[in-house]
Amino acid sequence: MRRLLYFLRDYRKESILGPLFKLLEASFELLVPLVVADIIDVGIAHRDSAYVLGRGGILILLGLIGLASSITAQYFAAKAAVGCSTQMRGALFRHLNSFSYKELDTIGTSTLITRITSDINQVQTGVNLVLRLFLRSPFIVFGAMVMAFTIDVRSALIFLGVIPVLFLVVFGIMGLTIPVYRKVQGQLDRVLLHVRENLSGVRVVRAFNRQSDEQETFHADSAALMKTQLFVGKISALLNPLTYAIINAAVILLVWTGGKQVDSGILTQGQVVALVNYMSQILVELIKLANLIVNITRSLASLSRINSVFEQEAGMREGTYTGAVPGSEETAYTGMGNEAESCRAAVPCVEFRDVSMIYQEGAEAALEHVSFQAWPGETIGVIGGTGSGKSTLVNLIPRFYDASEGSVLVDGVDVRDYELQALRRRIGVVPQKAVLFSGTIRENLRWGKKDASDAELLEALGTAQGLEIVEKKENGLDEEILQGGRNLSGGQRQRLTIARALVRNPEILILDDSASALDFATDARLRKALRERKKSAAVFLVSQRAATVRQADKIIVLDDGEVAGIGTHEALFQSCEVYREICLSQASAEEEKAHEA
Ligand code: ADP
Ligand code: MG
């Protein structure tokens, strides 16, 4: 709630003026029955058509003023609501971007999407409705009652009796339905999750012939959703007939007692009509109020879902070390002076000191007591079966996660002491899953370096063996990539992501299984190009293929999170059981051939 007010702070004027204009509109509405009463009692009773027309004019005027204030109120309310939700959405997006992988893992991406879209929309609707109706509806209900008292105390007593009964019915039904609506929301989430998973995994579903099973669970879920919605619909359907029955009973009572009083001259006919009018105004407002409260509860639920994201603090504290080598980062990348080089070569590029990693409390360690050093210019191969911790190891270098134990050093400085930007600027990561964004090839490659020239881009593409992709496309670098890179093959996507990392000309290049979709010959050419590229950079080559890492200066063999051995191909083949097994199991004729090529 406090957070909502915080986002409304720029719209203080609107948030006050909106309800005020609504009250103005309501006051004019309350006057209408009195004018109608005059028309009946004076105009019609005396057959004075001039009077009727005059009062009719007043009615129209009241209507117009009411309309004007209503429009003004809507304008202010909408401005405040939309402005507030826009700010909230912006703040939430900024906050999400401060999350490390760890927080994203725990919250889950799909629910974050719902929160930043539909939940914020719900809050927006809530704010809008509150600004418009929260004061207005109670004002009309009580205003109409007070007006009834000014007309005739005895008849007004009927109001006093009926309003509580109406309240009871309207809010009783609301009380019954709100929890069910919550349940509906939960079930809707499930159906959505199901649809999302099925659409994104449609190939897998088909490949495993799971369509009919998936359809069955979907039907079960959506049938459950329908059942609850029918149930809550039936209860809500009671609202109208019940309230109308009560109101009409009250009207009959009014007319009956009123009629007697008219006969004895206490009341006029017009006053009876005015009383009836007030009665129906009350009904309409009560129903609006109930609707408002349903909306408020839903908005509050959404607000608390949004709040819980805001309250999730980014678990990583940035350090302040920027690692600025005198002479700017450029020297560090390309034309590094001899002096700088020798000073730099005094410390390893990347060092792991007894690093262990446990993702969640109670889970098994994904890495255990890993120590090694990587020097500038070295190629480090990381090999192991799936789930052995290869990705975990390399993800610790750009600090995507924090190590649970031990420390990771880049250029002799603990990664936790770096400013994240400064740290990641030194590192080019090609993630295991090749992700491209919609936009042109050029735009995608420039993620690596904002102002990269075409020559730089083409050079990076050359190293990544991706020149032919651009040459084949008719628009070259301007070729549009569709969402998620759907118009490219897996291998093409991988080579573009490699080029993207190379454009940055990083000190540390990490290829996480990035050649998995390349054929052996392209893979071999890629490794050759990478070796020839830059002497001062350290390259981490993660792979499950022995052929990919065999020429690395140092190979780290991982087995179930533990280091089984570190060394060159020859040394490990002699001494490391795990490594020898991997090599032998993969020594197919094809691979040998590719290796020789
Ligand atoms: P590899 O890249 O060698 O296939 P990973 O480093 O991805 O292996 O995974 C090592 C282990 O850590 C696996 O047991 C995996 O289940 C676990 N793991 C990986 N990522 C996460 C994560 N984000 N949250 C929890 N556990 C994870
Ligand atoms: Mg992996």
XYZ file of C-alpha atoms and ligand atoms in Angstrom:
625
model
C 0.000 0.000 0.000
C 2.798 2.384 0.941
C 4.501 1.475 -2.291
C 1.339 2.277 -4.245
C 1.096 5.697 -2.640
C 4.732 6.220 -3.477
C 4.020 5.674 -7.155
C 0.960 7.916 -6.929
C 2.993 10.784 -5.475
C 3.439 12.502 -8.834
C -0.322 12.404 -9.323
C -1.391 13.915 -6.030
C -3.418 16.641 -7.748
C -5.220 14.149 -9.975
C -5.902 11.765 -7.095
C -7.660 14.521 -5.175
C -9.432 16.264 -8.043
C -10.806 13.012 -9.495
C -12.881 12.032 -6.458
C -13.917 15.667 -5.877
C -15.424 15.960 -9.338
C -17.123 12.631 -8.806
C -18.718 14.009 -5.634
C -19.847 17.049 -7.588
C -21.484 14.777 -10.139
C -23.137 12.801 -7.339
C -24.544 15.946 -5.741
C -26.196 16.927 -8.996
C -27.614 13.459 -9.326
C -29.166 13.727 -5.873
C -30.968 16.919 -6.909
C -32.695 15.305 -9.884
C -35.547 13.541 -8.008
C -36.437 16.835 -6.296
C -36.822 18.597 -9.644
C -38.914 15.724 -10.946
C -41.110 16.010 -7.870
C -41.635 19.711 -8.619
C -42.592 18.933 -12.207
C -45.241 16.505 -10.992
C -46.571 18.545 -8.075
C -46.545 21.993 -9.661
C -46.272 21.641 -13.399
C -48.489 18.646 -14.026
C -50.890 19.350 -11.171
C -51.621 22.843 -12.548
C -51.266 21.829 -16.203
C -48.592 24.516 -16.483
C -46.560 23.460 -19.502
C -44.242 26.476 -19.299
C -43.225 25.363 -15.802
C -42.743 21.779 -16.969
C -40.538 22.951 -19.815
C -38.558 25.237 -17.526
C -37.908 22.495 -15.005
C -37.132 20.135 -17.880
C -34.461 22.617 -18.931
C -33.021 22.520 -15.422
C -32.941 18.721 -15.614
C -31.002 18.889 -18.866
C -28.653 21.463 -17.353
C -28.087 19.251 -14.289
C -27.399 16.370 -16.638
C -24.874 18.392 -18.641
C -23.043 19.688 -15.572
C -23.026 16.164 -14.196
C -21.623 14.828 -17.461
C -18.934 17.510 -17.518
C -17.798 16.795 -13.976
C -17.969 13.086 -14.621
C -15.742 13.392 -17.689
C -13.316 15.594 -15.768
C -13.237 13.068 -12.962
C -12.635 10.177 -15.377
C -9.825 12.135 -16.955
C -8.052 12.753 -13.669
C -8.647 9.229 -12.414
C -7.390 7.667 -15.634
C -4.349 9.917 -15.699
C -3.413 9.055 -12.138
C -4.072 5.328 -12.592
C -2.200 4.931 -15.860
C 0.644 7.176 -14.736
C 1.015 5.298 -11.488
C 1.040 1.901 -13.195
C 3.540 3.067 -15.799
C 5.914 4.187 -13.082
C 5.381 0.987 -11.202
C 6.077 -1.098 -14.304
C 9.258 0.853 -14.992
C 10.444 0.462 -11.416
C 9.650 -3.252 -11.438
C 11.553 -3.760 -14.681
C 14.567 -1.928 -13.265
C 14.332 -4.017 -10.141
C 14.155 -7.269 -12.138
C 17.293 -6.319 -13.964
C 19.154 -6.028 -10.695
C 18.414 -9.678 -9.921
C 21.128 -12.239 -10.188
C 20.446 -15.662 -11.678
C 19.797 -16.931 -8.207
C 16.750 -14.728 -7.637
C 15.459 -15.412 -11.124
C 15.772 -19.135 -10.430
C 13.729 -18.885 -7.245
C 10.907 -16.669 -8.532
C 10.531 -18.082 -12.013
C 10.358 -16.198 -15.251
C 6.781 -16.919 -16.290
C 5.251 -15.619 -13.086
C 7.424 -12.514 -13.361
C 5.885 -11.908 -16.777
C 2.373 -12.184 -15.334
C 3.262 -9.809 -12.553
C 4.716 -7.119 -14.730
C 1.771 -7.291 -17.151
C -1.590 -8.484 -15.894
C -1.022 -7.843 -12.189
C 0.016 -4.269 -12.830
C -2.999 -3.839 -15.112
C -5.252 -5.083 -12.333
C -3.739 -2.548 -9.949
C -4.300 0.136 -12.543
C -7.983 -0.792 -12.836
C -8.229 -0.826 -9.051
C -6.728 2.635 -8.654
C -8.988 4.010 -11.351
C -12.122 2.545 -9.772
C -11.184 3.651 -6.276
C -10.588 7.216 -7.391
C -13.945 7.272 -9.139
C -16.241 5.257 -6.929
C -14.823 4.885 -3.469
C -16.222 8.202 -2.276
C -19.080 8.469 -4.700
C -21.025 5.300 -3.951
C -21.264 5.662 -0.179
C -21.988 9.354 -0.684
C -24.982 8.570 -2.891
C -26.283 5.827 -0.625
C -26.248 8.036 2.428
C -27.103 11.173 0.500
C -30.219 9.542 -0.900
C -31.214 8.430 2.564
C -30.757 11.907 3.988
C -32.772 13.381 1.117
C -35.514 10.884 1.862
C -35.550 12.111 5.455
C -35.910 15.697 4.324
C -38.943 14.702 2.291
C -40.765 12.615 4.866
C -39.523 11.010 8.044
C -42.047 8.179 8.140
C -41.320 6.996 4.606
C -37.631 7.423 5.197
C -37.894 4.840 7.950
C -38.590 2.303 5.203
C -35.196 3.250 3.753
C -33.636 2.720 7.107
C -35.061 -0.780 7.167
C -34.298 -1.722 3.562
C -30.731 -0.466 3.234
C -29.273 -2.815 5.870
C -31.061 -5.764 4.243
C -29.662 -4.737 0.835
C -26.206 -4.340 2.364
C -26.485 -7.792 3.863
C -27.479 -9.395 0.574
C -24.935 -7.585 -1.606
C -22.010 -7.996 0.748
C -23.028 -11.504 1.760
C -22.882 -12.615 -1.852
C -19.620 -10.774 -2.256
C -18.177 -12.480 0.783
C -19.132 -15.841 -0.687
C -17.702 -15.132 -4.113
C -14.408 -13.402 -3.348
C -12.612 -16.527 -2.047
C -13.918 -18.471 -5.029
C -12.646 -15.791 -7.397
C -9.229 -16.228 -5.802
C -9.410 -19.934 -6.489
C -10.363 -19.169 -10.089
C -7.245 -17.019 -10.403
C -5.067 -19.860 -9.174
C -6.663 -22.327 -11.580
C -6.288 -19.883 -14.423
C -2.571 -19.657 -13.630
C -2.333 -23.428 -13.943
C -4.106 -23.519 -17.283
C -1.849 -20.744 -18.561
C 1.270 -22.526 -17.376
C 0.107 -25.642 -19.146
C -0.552 -23.829 -22.407
C 2.775 -22.060 -22.238
C 4.739 -25.227 -21.586
C 2.959 -27.071 -24.329
C 3.446 -24.395 -26.909
C 7.100 -23.855 -26.178
C 7.730 -27.575 -25.963
C 5.441 -28.571 -28.798
C 8.140 -30.451 -30.674
C 9.026 -32.531 -27.670
C 5.393 -33.259 -26.968
C 4.910 -34.505 -30.514
C 8.168 -36.396 -30.645
C 7.136 -38.392 -27.597
C 3.564 -38.755 -28.777
C 2.280 -37.127 -25.662
C -0.442 -35.092 -27.347
C -3.342 -37.152 -26.018
C -1.993 -37.227 -22.455
C -1.325 -33.533 -22.568
C -4.808 -32.905 -23.923
C -6.281 -34.964 -21.112
C -4.523 -33.025 -18.365
C -5.413 -29.798 -20.096
C -9.066 -30.815 -20.261
C -9.020 -31.817 -16.610
C -7.529 -28.479 -15.599
C -9.859 -26.411 -17.698
C -12.888 -28.461 -16.632
C -12.006 -27.734 -13.022
C -11.700 -24.079 -13.886
C -15.097 -24.149 -15.598
C -16.715 -25.830 -12.610
C -15.545 -23.207 -10.156
C -16.476 -20.446 -12.526
C -19.962 -21.899 -12.986
C -20.313 -22.197 -9.228
C -19.306 -18.632 -8.583
C -21.422 -17.499 -11.529
C -24.497 -19.139 -10.028
C -23.993 -17.382 -6.705
C -23.445 -14.050 -8.431
C -26.545 -14.638 -10.518
C -28.554 -14.506 -7.292
C -27.537 -10.908 -6.755
C -29.837 -9.260 -9.273
C -33.102 -11.109 -8.608
C -32.630 -10.858 -4.846
C -31.856 -7.159 -4.777
C -34.609 -6.341 -7.246
C -37.102 -8.310 -5.213
C -36.131 -6.410 -2.101
C -36.198 -3.049 -3.844
C -39.545 -3.719 -5.464
C -41.013 -4.856 -2.170
C -39.748 -1.624 -0.667
C -41.222 0.374 -3.532
C -44.595 -1.289 -3.048
C -44.413 -0.452 0.626
C -43.453 3.127 -0.221
C -46.265 3.575 -2.677
C -48.738 1.985 -0.319
C -47.892 4.070 2.756
C -47.138 7.066 0.559
C -50.495 6.738 -1.167
C -52.301 6.814 2.144
C -50.351 9.895 3.161
C -51.108 11.551 -0.169
C -54.801 10.887 0.482
C -54.547 12.522 3.864
C -52.576 15.416 2.370
C -49.299 14.878 4.208
C -47.345 14.006 1.069
C -47.620 15.039 -2.563
C -47.534 12.625 -5.495
C -44.247 14.095 -6.656
C -42.648 13.428 -3.308
C -43.635 9.766 -3.490
C -42.053 9.536 -6.935
C -38.897 11.211 -5.580
C -38.717 8.656 -2.773
C -39.011 5.820 -5.288
C -36.239 7.407 -7.353
C -33.927 7.648 -4.347
C -34.609 4.025 -3.602
C -33.422 2.931 -7.027
C -30.392 5.214 -6.881
C -29.366 3.436 -3.721
C -29.713 0.047 -5.367
C -27.571 1.001 -8.359
C -24.847 2.423 -6.159
C -24.795 -0.543 -3.830
C -24.219 -2.887 -6.763
C -21.468 -0.612 -8.050
C -19.973 -0.613 -4.587
C -19.978 -4.399 -4.453
C -18.302 -4.531 -7.854
C -15.787 -1.999 -6.625
C -14.962 -4.070 -3.596
C -14.462 -7.217 -5.701
C -12.077 -5.227 -7.844
C -10.284 -3.782 -4.853
C -9.700 -7.244 -3.397
C -8.330 -8.474 -6.703
C -6.129 -5.411 -7.009
C -4.847 -5.847 -3.485
C -3.982 -9.458 -4.266
C -2.133 -8.304 -7.384
C -0.449 -5.561 -5.425
C 0.863 -8.012 -2.888
C 2.178 -10.251 -5.684
C 3.986 -7.232 -7.129
C 5.229 -6.235 -3.690
C 6.738 -9.613 -3.071
C 8.878 -9.100 -6.172
C 9.931 -5.659 -4.990
C 10.790 -7.101 -1.619
C 13.018 -9.755 -3.129
C 16.319 -8.025 -2.741
C 19.035 -8.480 -5.246
C 21.242 -10.972 -3.461
C 24.476 -9.656 -4.880
C 26.354 -6.718 -3.550
C 28.553 -5.051 -6.077
C 32.080 -4.137 -5.250
C 33.700 -0.899 -6.310
C 36.809 -2.167 -8.068
C 36.674 -1.143 -11.700
C 40.012 -2.616 -12.601
C 40.774 0.358 -14.793
C 44.263 -0.248 -16.112
C 45.960 3.088 -16.792
C 45.494 3.859 -20.475
C 41.884 2.650 -20.556
C 40.358 -0.698 -21.292
C 41.323 -0.562 -24.944
C 44.983 -1.191 -24.174
C 44.006 -4.134 -22.125
C 42.320 -5.680 -25.124
C 44.417 -5.037 -28.150
C 47.563 -3.004 -28.222
C 48.739 -3.911 -24.781
C 52.112 -2.427 -23.996
C 54.959 -4.679 -22.957
C 55.044 -3.240 -19.513
C 51.355 -3.788 -18.927
C 51.603 -7.273 -20.311
C 54.395 -8.316 -18.050
C 52.691 -6.802 -15.049
C 49.514 -8.534 -15.952
C 51.116 -11.844 -16.594
C 52.266 -11.810 -13.001
C 48.810 -12.827 -11.866
C 46.541 -15.435 -13.388
C 43.589 -14.178 -15.448
C 41.242 -16.449 -13.578
C 41.902 -18.293 -10.390
C 39.633 -20.596 -8.388
C 40.612 -21.089 -4.767
C 38.902 -24.078 -3.231
C 35.552 -23.157 -4.731
C 32.374 -25.046 -3.867
C 28.902 -24.307 -5.155
C 25.573 -25.366 -3.760
C 22.553 -23.931 -5.569
C 19.917 -24.442 -2.926
C 20.220 -25.232 0.702
C 20.099 -28.936 1.221
C 20.865 -29.684 -2.409
C 23.899 -31.627 -3.441
C 26.984 -29.582 -4.244
C 27.263 -28.794 -7.953
C 30.980 -28.070 -7.508
C 33.292 -29.220 -4.751
C 36.679 -27.822 -3.804
C 37.773 -26.707 -7.230
C 41.111 -24.936 -7.500
C 42.983 -23.966 -10.642
C 44.689 -21.060 -12.384
C 44.260 -19.828 -15.924
C 46.930 -17.574 -17.388
C 46.563 -15.039 -20.186
C 46.827 -16.703 -23.545
C 45.906 -20.124 -22.258
C 43.096 -22.248 -23.554
C 41.361 -24.110 -20.777
C 39.255 -27.097 -21.708
C 36.476 -28.114 -19.347
C 35.094 -31.570 -19.923
C 32.672 -33.849 -18.116
C 29.331 -35.552 -18.520
C 26.031 -33.676 -18.334
C 25.349 -32.368 -14.864
C 28.987 -32.641 -13.858
C 29.156 -28.909 -13.125
C 30.783 -27.510 -16.253
C 28.320 -24.665 -16.739
C 28.326 -24.001 -13.006
C 32.092 -23.581 -13.098
C 32.171 -21.075 -15.921
C 29.097 -19.172 -14.664
C 31.032 -18.291 -11.537
C 33.615 -16.315 -13.513
C 31.276 -13.481 -14.695
C 29.591 -13.797 -11.281
C 26.244 -14.986 -12.590
C 26.138 -16.805 -9.285
C 28.173 -16.393 -6.140
C 30.272 -19.302 -5.003
C 29.074 -20.827 -1.751
C 32.615 -21.370 -0.530
C 36.057 -20.315 -1.593
C 36.818 -17.455 -3.918
C 36.972 -16.744 -7.623
C 39.598 -14.228 -8.719
C 39.818 -12.375 -12.003
C 43.148 -10.655 -12.615
C 44.048 -11.317 -9.016
C 40.970 -9.557 -7.603
C 38.016 -11.325 -6.030
C 34.981 -11.077 -8.334
C 32.934 -9.875 -5.377
C 35.100 -6.754 -5.201
C 34.420 -5.790 -8.805
C 31.782 -3.474 -10.076
C 29.659 -5.970 -12.007
C 29.834 -3.964 -15.220
C 33.586 -3.662 -15.024
C 33.908 -7.368 -14.402
C 31.616 -8.431 -17.204
C 33.162 -6.032 -19.682
C 36.300 -8.143 -19.533
C 34.479 -11.349 -20.226
C 32.824 -12.633 -23.370
C 30.315 -15.354 -22.596
C 28.730 -17.637 -25.116
C 26.018 -19.336 -23.094
C 25.060 -22.944 -23.556
C 21.710 -21.951 -24.967
C 22.155 -19.663 -27.971
C 19.847 -16.703 -27.394
C 19.398 -13.995 -30.008
C 17.051 -11.061 -29.906
C 14.698 -9.814 -32.578
C 16.454 -7.181 -34.667
C 19.082 -7.249 -37.382
C 22.228 -9.357 -37.253
C 24.214 -6.152 -36.848
C 22.154 -5.047 -33.844
C 22.608 -8.437 -32.240
C 26.355 -8.453 -32.712
C 26.654 -4.962 -31.310
C 25.443 -6.206 -27.960
C 29.089 -7.082 -27.513
C 30.245 -3.537 -28.227
C 27.887 -0.661 -28.918
C 29.959 1.227 -31.470
C 31.587 -1.675 -33.281
C 32.289 -0.973 -36.959
C 31.238 -3.348 -39.710
C 34.857 -4.367 -40.158
C 35.050 -5.425 -36.530
C 31.794 -7.321 -36.848
C 32.979 -9.136 -39.957
C 36.267 -9.998 -38.319
C 34.449 -11.504 -35.354
C 32.167 -13.393 -37.705
C 35.214 -14.675 -39.542
C 36.704 -16.103 -36.374
C 33.354 -17.580 -35.388
C 33.090 -19.236 -38.834
C 29.925 -17.228 -39.393
C 30.831 -15.223 -42.494
C 28.932 -17.578 -44.759
C 25.714 -16.952 -42.797
C 25.878 -13.255 -43.591
C 26.971 -13.898 -47.146
C 24.059 -16.231 -47.774
C 21.461 -13.783 -46.493
C 20.470 -11.240 -49.089
C 20.544 -8.305 -46.667
C 23.883 -9.232 -45.143
C 24.348 -7.727 -41.708
C 20.960 -6.050 -42.020
C 19.121 -9.353 -42.194
C 16.324 -9.403 -39.638
C 16.458 -12.091 -36.998
C 13.022 -13.228 -35.887
C 12.090 -13.583 -32.250
C 14.363 -16.167 -30.623
C 16.282 -16.580 -33.888
C 13.689 -18.879 -35.412
C 14.847 -18.167 -38.968
C 18.306 -19.541 -38.232
C 19.533 -23.075 -37.692
C 20.965 -24.118 -34.340
C 24.502 -24.019 -35.696
C 23.979 -20.582 -37.240
C 22.631 -19.268 -33.966
C 25.611 -20.651 -32.087
C 28.102 -19.073 -34.451
C 26.367 -15.698 -34.191
C 26.443 -15.841 -30.399
C 30.142 -16.681 -30.560
C 30.732 -13.720 -32.868
C 28.753 -11.512 -30.491
C 31.087 -12.412 -27.638
C 34.154 -11.927 -29.837
C 33.130 -8.429 -30.923
C 33.793 -7.329 -27.388
C 37.377 -8.548 -27.762
C 37.305 -9.902 -24.240
C 40.194 -10.787 -21.994
C 38.402 -13.915 -20.990
C 36.305 -15.805 -23.491
C 33.956 -18.491 -22.312
C 32.380 -20.926 -24.729
C 29.893 -23.082 -22.845
C 29.292 -26.063 -25.059
C 28.938 -23.555 -27.848
C 30.046 -25.842 -30.611
C 27.561 -28.596 -29.850
C 25.450 -27.862 -32.931
C 28.433 -27.454 -35.264
C 29.724 -30.271 -37.406
C 33.171 -31.572 -36.530
C 34.967 -29.817 -39.364
C 33.495 -26.383 -38.537
C 34.189 -27.015 -34.877
C 37.837 -27.750 -35.670
C 38.141 -24.636 -37.853
C 36.564 -22.545 -35.108
C 39.080 -23.761 -32.536
C 41.941 -23.086 -34.920
C 40.699 -19.543 -35.553
C 40.282 -18.946 -31.826
C 43.855 -20.071 -31.162
C 45.204 -17.743 -33.796
C 43.120 -14.859 -32.647
C 44.644 -13.254 -29.669
C 47.594 -14.183 -27.627
C 46.679 -12.445 -24.394
C 43.166 -13.744 -23.913
C 42.242 -16.780 -21.873
C 39.701 -19.035 -23.516
C 37.480 -21.477 -21.659
C 36.211 -24.232 -23.903
C 33.458 -26.238 -22.286
C 32.493 -29.412 -24.029
C 31.422 -32.979 -23.734
C 33.544 -33.881 -26.727
C 37.102 -34.925 -26.081
C 38.090 -33.775 -29.562
C 37.094 -30.215 -28.757
C 39.307 -29.857 -25.728
C 42.232 -32.131 -26.580
C 44.478 -29.340 -27.831
C 43.803 -27.077 -24.878
C 46.761 -26.012 -22.763
C 45.027 -27.286 -19.693
C 42.046 -29.561 -19.377
C 39.872 -29.639 -16.290
C 38.018 -32.928 -15.987
C 34.871 -32.733 -13.895
C 33.113 -35.707 -12.471
C 29.967 -35.076 -10.464
C 31.153 -31.666 -9.308
C 34.606 -32.827 -8.348
C 37.831 -32.296 -10.221
C 38.981 -35.653 -11.501
C 42.144 -34.236 -12.989
C 43.804 -31.148 -14.466
C 46.486 -31.272 -17.128
C 47.209 -31.686 -20.798
C 45.602 -34.291 -22.989
C 48.635 -36.543 -22.911
C 49.148 -36.329 -19.172
C 45.499 -36.879 -18.373
C 45.190 -39.741 -20.825
C 47.943 -41.443 -18.860
C 46.873 -40.617 -15.361
C 43.161 -39.839 -15.274
C 40.772 -42.765 -15.421
C 37.690 -40.612 -16.052
C 39.322 -38.711 -18.884
C 40.622 -41.850 -20.558
C 37.146 -43.347 -20.466
C 35.619 -40.258 -22.039
C 38.222 -40.279 -24.807
C 37.945 -43.951 -25.537
C 34.171 -43.946 -25.569
C 34.183 -41.135 -28.118
C 37.014 -42.280 -30.326
C 34.789 -43.004 -33.259
C 36.251 -43.095 -36.717
C 34.365 -39.995 -37.721
C 35.794 -37.937 -34.940
C 39.335 -39.042 -35.603
C 38.850 -38.078 -39.208
C 37.541 -34.636 -38.311
C 40.428 -34.188 -36.000
C 42.936 -34.970 -38.665
C 41.239 -32.704 -41.169
P 26.796 -29.274 -16.921
O 26.935 -27.927 -17.516
O 28.108 -29.970 -16.709
O 25.869 -30.145 -17.668
P 25.642 -27.887 -14.714
O 26.740 -27.057 -14.206
O 24.622 -27.222 -15.569
O 26.229 -29.153 -15.450
O 24.894 -28.565 -13.500
C 25.566 -29.155 -12.394
C 24.544 -29.522 -11.320
O 23.974 -28.363 -10.762
C 23.404 -30.368 -11.818
O 23.167 -31.382 -10.882
C 22.251 -29.423 -11.881
O 21.064 -30.090 -11.547
C 22.598 -28.392 -10.832
N 22.120 -27.052 -11.273
C 22.550 -26.383 -12.370
N 21.964 -25.174 -12.455
C 21.143 -25.066 -11.393
C 20.258 -24.060 -10.901
N 20.114 -22.892 -11.530
N 19.584 -24.300 -9.759
C 19.737 -25.483 -9.098
N 20.559 -26.463 -9.500
C 21.258 -26.286 -10.626
Mg 26.169 -27.105 -19.143
